[in-house]
Structure formats: C-alpha cells, structure tokens
Amino acid sequence: MLYSKLSNEEFLFINLHAEAALDFQDDFSELNEISKPSDRKRGIFSTTVSALVLDELKKEEPSKDLLLDMAYITEIEGNSWTQFIEIIKIFLGTEKCIHIIELQENLKIKFEEHCKSAVECCMKKDGCILHISAQDINYKDEKYYVQTVKTLYISELKKTVNNCIEKRAEGQYHVSGGVYLEKFINIKKMLINGSEAFLFYCIYEMAMKLVENKYISLENQMENVDKVLFFHTMNGAFVGGVLSALLQMDMVYLDHLGPINSVCKKHFERNMESAKKYIIVADVICTTSEISRAETLIEFNGGTVACRLCWIDIETIKKNTKKQLSCITISANNNFVNYLVKTDLCNNCKVKACRNERGRKRNV
C-alpha cells in the first residue's frame, strides 16, 4: 500500500519520507528495548527508502509523470538501487518523466552514477528539483511542481472531509459544546469507505506539522523526551496511537472527557508527570470546550500544555494558530463544507448572511 499516493491528469505523486515513516512492518514493541531515543530510526525519524516501498511503487501504472518528494531522505538501501533504476526505466520507456523534489546532493550524485551505467537519460537540476527524462526537454518552473503537490493534497483533503460529513437532526443539541450542530465530521468514515491509506498520510502530515512548528525535533530526539501525547476520545485515541508510533512518543488517554458535566478521571492522575509537556490530540476541534477542559485537568495535575493538534480545525472564533495545529482549517473564509454552529440567539441574528441562510432553508 502507498499511503501518500495522489494524482491528477499530469502527475502521480508519492512522498517517500511519508512512505518510510508509515512502514509499519517494523515491530514497534521493540522500542522498550532501545535505551537511547537517538537510536530509534523509525517513524518520522526514518531517513531510508526501503525495498518494500519501492516494490509498491513498481506496481503503479506509468501513465503519468512521476513526481517524488524526497525531503528528509538521506539514503536508499543498497539493494534497492536496482529497483529504483527499474522504476526509472519503466517511466522513461513510456516517454514519461521523473521529477524529484528536495533531493539531497549526495543522493543526486548517486542517481547520476547509477543511471549513467544502467539507462540512457537526461538529468537536469533546477532549484530543489531533479528532472529525469529520456531526452532533453524543457521543464516548468520549480514553483509549479511544489505548488502542484500542495494543490493535490488540499484537493484530496477537502474531498475526503466532504465524504466524512454526517447530518444531524435539525436543531440537535451538541452536549460537549453547548451549541446546535446540523452536521458533524466523522473520521471513522475514512476507514469504512476505503480511504484508510489517505487517513494515515494525514496523520503523517499532522506529525510533520509539529516538526515545522518546532514542537518536535527531527535532528535531536533527546529534545523530545519531555513530550507526551494526550487524547480523550476514541477517534483521538486512533489518531494518537498512530502518532505515537510516528513520533516515538509516550501517550496518555483519559477515558472519557465527554459532556459538559461528565468527567471520568479513573487513574488519570497516576499517569500525569509534572515535568512533561503535553500535546493534545483530537480528530476534529470545533468549540474547544472539551479541549479546554482537558487543558485544565492537565495543568491541575502538574503538566504543561505545549499545543493542540487535530485533523480538522473548525475556527468558530479567531485564536492562536501557532498553538492549535491542523491539516486544514474550516473558517468563515474557507467554509467548503458549509459548516454551521448555532445557538438560540441565532433566531434574533441581524447579520444579513445568517438571514439569507435561514431563508434558504425555509425555501428548500
């Protein structure tokens, strides 16, 4: 299975670091036997492309150009170079090109060495991208390929979120947030409708958000030993479990921080450590009511909240985005699922857009 596989009419895209990180062939139970975190080259700390990943890539139909992201990759397993060259031959044989983003210089040299002796091709370096083709052709600007990757991911993410929408009875009360919701986003639908591979890729992207915002260090794992993942819902537990493997981090689960007046705290305080910094993990954050209660409990028991991390952030109000990270944000300016949060005060709302929305519903 290729977790990061995305495509359009022009490209087949694969993120090789994501594939290496999500290679769960390794037995993560062995982690307890590894005394130094710096020795744990697994999850997002993986830097090597394995034969298993390349075997999956070889199965892909070469009907489009191959666009590879090799950021954070420093090595290709010795026996895997043959497979990589075979993949290049397959795509060049159908007059398709290979474009490699963020290829490190040492790997570029090895690509040149291996290709020179095995296949006739033209190689061009343009900024952060290496182009490999059967003949000398002109390529688009570097920004085009980088933007294409972003567009592919966001497009697939929006489509997936729309497929995860479940409607509620009109005016149904949301007990955890004290508001009315007409729909909610159910991440479990991704496991039901065959989108589990993309779900894992989204969780990888969540992990990399922590790296980009300097909550997690890729270079020095010892800087991460004081971090712990915290989650308080079943969906959050699924996401948090995968994140724990990707980040090589401990986790704490509070079962269950649910409705406003209900908190089950069984053995919770025993698992809290005052010296630790907690990253709160959720699938969807909407009104932040549950998250705020979680933060209060963590701090009451001596911990510190580093940040919040979720798959989808529903921005009902403006907030500190550096402390709340997500794959995508649904906001007033980017409400691609027409998500609405209501209270009884909505009946008296004077905002024109809200009046139009209520009128539209009456006319349906």
Short mmCIF file of C-alpha atoms in Angstrom, two decimals:
data_model
loop_
_atom_site.label_atom_id
_atom_site.label_comp_id
_atom_site.label_asym_id
_atom_site.label_seq_id
_atom_site.Cartn_x
_atom_site.Cartn_y
_atom_site.Cartn_z
CA MET A 1 0.00 0.00 0.00
CA LEU A 2 1.20 3.52 -0.86
CA TYR A 3 -0.13 5.91 1.77
CA SER A 4 0.80 9.21 0.08
CA LYS A 5 -0.35 8.37 -3.45
CA LEU A 6 -2.07 11.35 -5.10
CA SER A 7 -2.65 12.07 -8.76
CA ASN A 8 -4.12 14.39 -11.35
CA GLU A 9 -4.12 14.34 -15.16
CA GLU A 10 -0.40 15.18 -15.27
CA PHE A 11 1.32 13.60 -12.25
CA LEU A 12 1.44 10.60 -9.97
CA PHE A 13 2.77 11.92 -6.65
CA ILE A 14 4.49 9.94 -3.88
CA ASN A 15 6.07 11.30 -0.68
CA LEU A 16 8.90 8.85 0.02
CA HIS A 17 9.55 10.09 3.55
CA ALA A 18 5.90 9.52 4.42
CA GLU A 19 6.13 6.01 2.98
CA ALA A 20 9.26 5.29 5.03
CA ALA A 21 7.68 6.74 8.18
CA LEU A 22 4.45 4.78 7.74
CA ASP A 23 6.18 1.48 7.03
CA PHE A 24 4.65 -0.41 9.92
CA GLN A 25 6.44 -3.65 9.03
CA ASP A 26 8.73 -2.82 11.96
CA ASP A 27 7.75 -4.14 15.38
CA PHE A 28 7.25 -1.02 17.49
CA SER A 29 7.06 -3.15 20.62
CA GLU A 30 10.84 -3.38 20.43
CA LEU A 31 11.12 0.30 21.37
CA ASN A 32 11.26 -0.52 25.07
CA GLU A 33 14.46 -2.44 24.42
CA ILE A 34 16.14 0.59 22.83
CA SER A 35 17.60 2.70 25.62
CA LYS A 36 18.59 5.76 23.59
CA PRO A 37 15.85 7.68 21.74
CA SER A 38 18.51 8.75 19.23
CA ASP A 39 18.83 5.08 18.16
CA ARG A 40 15.16 4.85 17.21
CA LYS A 41 15.30 5.45 13.46
CA ARG A 42 11.64 4.74 12.93
CA GLY A 43 8.50 6.73 12.20
CA ILE A 44 9.27 10.27 11.06
CA PHE A 45 12.90 9.72 12.05
CA SER A 46 13.28 7.21 9.21
CA THR A 47 15.64 8.53 6.55
CA THR A 48 15.97 5.47 4.30
CA VAL A 49 13.87 4.26 1.38
CA SER A 50 13.32 0.52 1.74
CA ALA A 51 12.76 -2.23 -0.82
CA LEU A 52 9.17 -2.67 0.43
CA VAL A 53 8.25 0.89 -0.56
CA LEU A 54 9.86 0.55 -3.99
CA ASP A 55 8.08 -2.78 -4.57
CA GLU A 56 4.77 -0.95 -4.12
CA LEU A 57 5.87 1.88 -6.41
CA LYS A 58 6.80 -0.58 -9.17
CA LYS A 59 3.16 -1.72 -9.28
CA GLU A 60 1.95 1.72 -10.39
CA GLU A 61 0.88 2.25 -14.00
CA PRO A 62 3.36 4.64 -15.72
CA SER A 63 0.65 6.64 -17.50
CA LYS A 64 1.73 10.00 -16.00
CA ASP A 65 4.92 11.74 -14.97
CA LEU A 66 6.21 10.55 -11.60
CA LEU A 67 6.55 13.33 -9.01
CA LEU A 68 8.54 12.26 -5.93
CA ASP A 69 9.13 14.18 -2.72
CA MET A 70 12.39 13.03 -1.09
CA ALA A 71 12.69 15.63 1.67
CA TYR A 72 14.36 14.15 4.79
CA ILE A 73 15.59 11.10 2.84
CA THR A 74 19.36 10.64 3.15
CA GLU A 75 19.81 7.07 1.96
CA ILE A 76 18.45 4.36 -0.30
CA GLU A 77 19.12 0.80 0.84
CA GLY A 78 22.00 -0.72 -1.11
CA ASN A 79 19.95 -3.50 -2.72
CA SER A 80 17.15 -1.06 -3.52
CA TRP A 81 19.04 0.97 -6.10
CA THR A 82 18.35 -1.72 -8.71
CA GLN A 83 14.62 -1.40 -8.06
CA PHE A 84 14.79 2.39 -8.26
CA ILE A 85 16.58 2.21 -11.63
CA GLU A 86 13.94 -0.25 -12.88
CA ILE A 87 11.22 2.23 -11.93
CA ILE A 88 13.03 4.98 -13.83
CA LYS A 89 13.35 2.71 -16.88
CA ILE A 90 9.64 1.86 -16.77
CA PHE A 91 8.56 5.51 -16.77
CA LEU A 92 11.12 6.62 -19.35
CA GLY A 93 10.08 3.68 -21.53
CA THR A 94 6.58 5.15 -21.80
CA GLU A 95 8.01 8.62 -22.52
CA LYS A 96 7.18 9.87 -19.04
CA CYS A 97 9.48 11.90 -16.80
CA ILE A 98 10.51 11.66 -13.16
CA HIS A 99 10.66 14.85 -11.09
CA ILE A 100 12.28 14.58 -7.66
CA ILE A 101 11.68 17.36 -5.11
CA GLU A 102 14.13 18.10 -2.26
CA LEU A 103 16.73 15.56 -3.37
CA GLN A 104 19.87 15.83 -1.25
CA GLU A 105 23.15 16.41 -3.05
CA ASN A 106 24.72 13.09 -2.02
CA LEU A 107 21.72 11.20 -3.44
CA LYS A 108 21.80 13.28 -6.64
CA ILE A 109 25.38 12.14 -7.20
CA LYS A 110 24.39 8.51 -6.61
CA PHE A 111 21.45 8.86 -9.01
CA GLU A 112 23.84 10.11 -11.67
CA GLU A 113 26.23 7.22 -11.03
CA HIS A 114 23.59 4.50 -11.12
CA CYS A 115 21.68 5.93 -14.10
CA LYS A 116 24.82 6.53 -16.14
CA SER A 117 25.69 2.85 -16.19
CA ALA A 118 22.16 1.45 -16.45
CA VAL A 119 19.94 3.70 -18.55
CA GLU A 120 20.25 6.39 -21.18
CA CYS A 121 18.61 9.53 -19.86
CA CYS A 122 18.88 13.26 -19.46
CA MET A 123 19.19 14.68 -15.94
CA LYS A 124 18.66 18.34 -15.06
CA LYS A 125 18.78 20.07 -11.66
CA ASP A 126 16.53 23.11 -11.29
CA GLY A 127 16.50 24.62 -7.81
CA CYS A 128 15.32 21.91 -5.42
CA ILE A 129 14.14 19.58 -8.21
CA LEU A 130 15.94 16.91 -10.23
CA HIS A 131 14.33 16.09 -13.59
CA ILE A 132 15.00 12.74 -15.28
CA SER A 133 13.77 12.18 -18.84
CA ALA A 134 14.55 10.08 -21.91
CA GLN A 135 15.54 13.16 -23.89
CA ASP A 136 16.41 16.79 -23.27
CA ILE A 137 13.16 18.71 -22.81
CA ASN A 138 12.13 21.98 -21.19
CA TYR A 139 10.61 21.86 -17.72
CA LYS A 140 8.23 24.12 -15.91
CA ASP A 141 9.37 26.45 -13.15
CA GLU A 142 10.35 24.90 -9.81
CA LYS A 143 7.42 26.58 -8.04
CA TYR A 144 4.98 24.81 -10.35
CA TYR A 145 5.90 21.35 -9.08
CA VAL A 146 5.96 22.42 -5.42
CA GLN A 147 2.56 24.10 -5.76
CA THR A 148 1.17 21.07 -7.61
CA VAL A 149 1.95 18.88 -4.59
CA LYS A 150 0.19 21.29 -2.23
CA THR A 151 -2.83 21.53 -4.53
CA LEU A 152 -3.12 17.74 -4.87
CA TYR A 153 -3.05 17.26 -1.11
CA ILE A 154 -5.55 20.02 -0.27
CA SER A 155 -7.89 18.90 -3.05
CA GLU A 156 -7.90 15.30 -1.77
CA LEU A 157 -8.28 16.52 1.81
CA LYS A 158 -11.33 18.64 1.01
CA LYS A 159 -12.95 15.81 -0.95
CA THR A 160 -12.33 13.41 1.94
CA VAL A 161 -13.75 15.81 4.54
CA ASN A 162 -16.91 16.22 2.46
CA ASN A 163 -17.24 12.42 2.29
CA CYS A 164 -16.98 12.26 6.09
CA ILE A 165 -19.92 14.60 6.73
CA GLU A 166 -22.87 13.17 8.65
CA LYS A 167 -26.07 15.14 9.06
CA ARG A 168 -27.76 15.53 12.41
CA ALA A 169 -31.42 16.17 13.11
CA GLU A 170 -32.10 19.90 12.66
CA GLY A 171 -31.55 21.72 15.92
CA GLN A 172 -29.85 18.73 17.60
CA TYR A 173 -28.01 19.78 20.73
CA HIS A 174 -24.28 19.08 20.92
CA VAL A 175 -23.76 18.09 24.56
CA SER A 176 -19.99 18.60 24.59
CA GLY A 177 -20.06 22.12 23.23
CA GLY A 178 -23.38 23.58 24.32
CA VAL A 179 -24.42 24.51 20.76
CA TYR A 180 -26.63 23.20 17.95
CA LEU A 181 -24.98 21.39 15.04
CA GLU A 182 -26.65 20.28 11.83
CA LYS A 183 -23.72 18.14 10.70
CA PHE A 184 -20.50 16.73 12.04
CA ILE A 185 -17.32 15.25 10.56
CA ASN A 186 -16.86 11.54 11.27
CA ILE A 187 -13.26 10.47 10.67
CA LYS A 188 -14.29 6.79 11.00
CA LYS A 189 -15.90 7.04 7.56
CA MET A 190 -12.41 7.06 6.05
CA LEU A 191 -11.88 3.55 7.41
CA ILE A 192 -15.23 2.42 6.02
CA ASN A 193 -15.10 3.94 2.53
CA GLY A 194 -11.60 2.75 1.64
CA SER A 195 -9.71 5.96 2.45
CA GLU A 196 -7.62 4.47 5.25
CA ALA A 197 -4.36 4.97 3.33
CA PHE A 198 -5.01 8.69 2.97
CA LEU A 199 -6.03 8.87 6.65
CA PHE A 200 -2.60 7.55 7.62
CA TYR A 201 -0.99 10.10 5.30
CA CYS A 202 -2.99 12.88 7.00
CA ILE A 203 -1.74 11.67 10.38
CA TYR A 204 1.81 11.77 8.99
CA GLU A 205 1.17 15.38 7.91
CA MET A 206 -0.06 16.12 11.45
CA ALA A 207 3.22 14.77 12.80
CA MET A 208 5.20 16.94 10.39
CA LYS A 209 3.18 19.99 11.50
CA LEU A 210 4.73 19.51 14.92
CA VAL A 211 8.18 19.43 13.31
CA GLU A 212 7.55 22.52 11.16
CA ASN A 213 6.35 24.47 14.21
CA LYS A 214 9.31 23.28 16.32
CA TYR A 215 7.34 21.28 18.87
CA ILE A 216 9.24 18.17 17.77
CA SER A 217 12.89 17.97 16.73
CA LEU A 218 13.94 15.67 13.89
CA GLU A 219 17.63 16.36 14.38
CA ASN A 220 17.88 15.65 18.10
CA GLN A 221 15.39 13.17 19.53
CA MET A 222 16.63 13.86 23.06
CA GLU A 223 14.82 17.20 22.83
CA ASN A 224 11.53 15.29 22.57
CA VAL A 225 11.81 13.12 25.69
CA ASP A 226 9.74 15.54 27.79
CA LYS A 227 6.80 15.47 25.34
CA VAL A 228 3.71 13.27 25.74
CA LEU A 229 0.64 12.84 23.53
CA PHE A 230 -2.72 13.23 25.27
CA PHE A 231 -6.13 12.26 23.87
CA HIS A 232 -9.59 11.90 25.36
CA THR A 233 -11.88 10.43 22.68
CA MET A 234 -11.96 7.13 20.77
CA ASN A 235 -11.21 8.89 17.48
CA GLY A 236 -8.45 10.83 19.18
CA ALA A 237 -7.08 7.52 20.51
CA PHE A 238 -6.84 6.10 16.98
CA VAL A 239 -5.08 9.19 15.65
CA GLY A 240 -2.92 9.43 18.78
CA GLY A 241 -1.90 5.77 18.55
CA VAL A 242 -0.57 6.22 15.03
CA LEU A 243 1.10 9.50 16.02
CA SER A 244 2.76 7.75 18.95
CA ALA A 245 4.38 5.29 16.55
CA LEU A 246 5.37 8.03 14.09
CA LEU A 247 6.81 10.31 16.77
CA GLN A 248 8.22 7.56 19.01
CA MET A 249 6.45 9.20 21.93
CA ASP A 250 4.56 8.12 25.03
CA MET A 251 0.83 8.77 25.27
CA VAL A 252 -1.86 9.27 27.92
CA TYR A 253 -5.55 8.54 27.35
CA LEU A 254 -8.33 9.94 29.53
CA ASP A 255 -11.46 7.83 29.13
CA HIS A 256 -13.75 9.72 28.71
CA LEU A 257 -13.84 13.50 28.84
CA GLY A 258 -17.30 13.82 27.41
CA PRO A 259 -20.34 16.03 28.01
CA ILE A 260 -20.04 19.29 29.88
CA ASN A 261 -20.96 17.83 33.27
CA SER A 262 -19.25 14.47 32.89
CA VAL A 263 -15.57 13.74 33.50
CA CYS A 264 -14.30 10.22 34.16
CA LYS A 265 -10.90 10.53 35.83
CA LYS A 266 -10.11 6.92 36.61
CA HIS A 267 -6.36 6.56 37.33
CA PHE A 268 -5.70 9.70 35.23
CA GLU A 269 -3.62 11.48 37.87
CA ARG A 270 -1.32 8.45 38.18
CA ASN A 271 -0.23 8.87 34.56
CA MET A 272 0.47 12.61 34.73
CA GLU A 273 4.03 13.85 35.19
CA SER A 274 4.67 17.45 36.17
CA ALA A 275 7.88 17.67 34.13
CA LYS A 276 6.16 16.68 30.89
CA LYS A 277 4.76 18.85 28.10
CA TYR A 278 1.51 17.51 26.66
CA ILE A 279 0.35 17.67 23.06
CA ILE A 280 -3.45 17.33 23.00
CA VAL A 281 -4.60 15.22 20.02
CA ALA A 282 -8.11 15.20 18.52
CA ASP A 283 -9.71 14.33 15.20
CA VAL A 284 -11.85 17.49 14.96
CA ILE A 285 -11.74 20.60 17.15
CA CYS A 286 -14.88 22.73 16.97
CA THR A 287 -15.99 24.74 20.01
CA THR A 288 -12.84 23.81 22.02
CA SER A 289 -14.98 23.05 25.10
CA GLU A 290 -13.62 19.52 25.59
CA ILE A 291 -10.08 20.65 24.75
CA SER A 292 -10.22 23.44 27.30
CA ARG A 293 -11.38 21.02 29.99
CA ALA A 294 -8.54 18.69 29.04
CA GLU A 295 -6.03 21.53 29.39
CA THR A 296 -7.42 22.40 32.81
CA LEU A 297 -7.06 18.80 34.00
CA ILE A 298 -3.51 18.52 32.66
CA GLU A 299 -2.41 21.73 34.34
CA PHE A 300 -4.26 20.86 37.57
CA ASN A 301 -2.28 17.62 37.73
CA GLY A 302 1.03 19.41 37.21
CA GLY A 303 1.56 19.08 33.47
CA THR A 304 2.10 21.76 30.83
CA VAL A 305 0.16 22.01 27.56
CA ALA A 306 2.51 22.52 24.60
CA CYS A 307 -0.12 22.72 21.85
CA ARG A 308 -3.27 21.24 20.34
CA LEU A 309 -3.15 19.04 17.24
CA CYS A 310 -6.08 17.89 15.11
CA TRP A 311 -7.06 16.63 11.69
CA ILE A 312 -9.69 19.34 11.11
CA ASP A 313 -9.85 22.67 12.92
CA ILE A 314 -13.24 24.38 12.79
CA GLU A 315 -12.45 28.01 13.52
CA THR A 316 -15.55 29.35 15.23
CA ILE A 317 -13.50 32.27 16.60
CA LYS A 318 -10.06 33.67 15.86
CA LYS A 319 -7.39 32.03 18.00
CA ASN A 320 -3.66 31.48 18.38
CA THR A 321 -3.00 29.30 15.34
CA LYS A 322 0.56 28.57 16.48
CA LYS A 323 -0.84 26.74 19.50
CA GLN A 324 -3.54 24.86 17.53
CA LEU A 325 -2.26 22.93 14.51
CA SER A 326 -4.31 21.05 11.92
CA CYS A 327 -4.21 19.57 8.44
CA ILE A 328 -6.85 22.05 7.29
CA THR A 329 -9.00 24.77 8.84
CA ILE A 330 -12.69 25.33 8.18
CA SER A 331 -13.27 29.03 8.72
CA ALA A 332 -15.60 31.85 7.69
CA ASN A 333 -13.34 32.45 4.68
CA ASN A 334 -12.85 28.75 3.85
CA ASN A 335 -16.11 27.00 4.77
CA PHE A 336 -16.01 24.41 1.99
CA VAL A 337 -18.49 22.10 3.80
CA ASN A 338 -20.96 24.86 4.80
CA TYR A 339 -20.47 24.03 8.47
CA LEU A 340 -22.77 25.91 10.85
CA VAL A 341 -22.67 26.30 14.63
CA LYS A 342 -25.84 27.77 16.17
CA THR A 343 -27.30 28.87 19.49
CA ASP A 344 -30.79 30.03 20.48
CA LEU A 345 -29.63 33.58 19.84
CA CYS A 346 -29.47 32.80 16.11
CA ASN A 347 -33.24 33.40 15.93
CA ASN A 348 -32.58 37.07 16.67
CA CYS A 349 -29.48 37.39 14.50
CA LYS A 350 -29.37 40.59 12.44
CA VAL A 351 -26.45 39.55 10.22
CA LYS A 352 -27.56 39.51 6.59
CA ALA A 353 -25.71 36.31 5.70
CA CYS A 354 -27.43 34.44 8.55
CA ARG A 355 -30.85 35.77 7.49
CA ASN A 356 -30.20 34.57 3.95
CA GLU A 357 -29.18 31.14 5.26
CA ARG A 358 -32.38 30.78 7.32
CA GLY A 359 -34.46 31.93 4.38
CA ARG A 360 -32.78 29.44 2.07
CA LYS A 361 -33.57 26.58 4.47
CA ARG A 362 -37.25 27.63 4.67
CA ASN A 363 -37.48 27.61 0.86
CA VAL A 364 -35.95 24.15 0.48
#
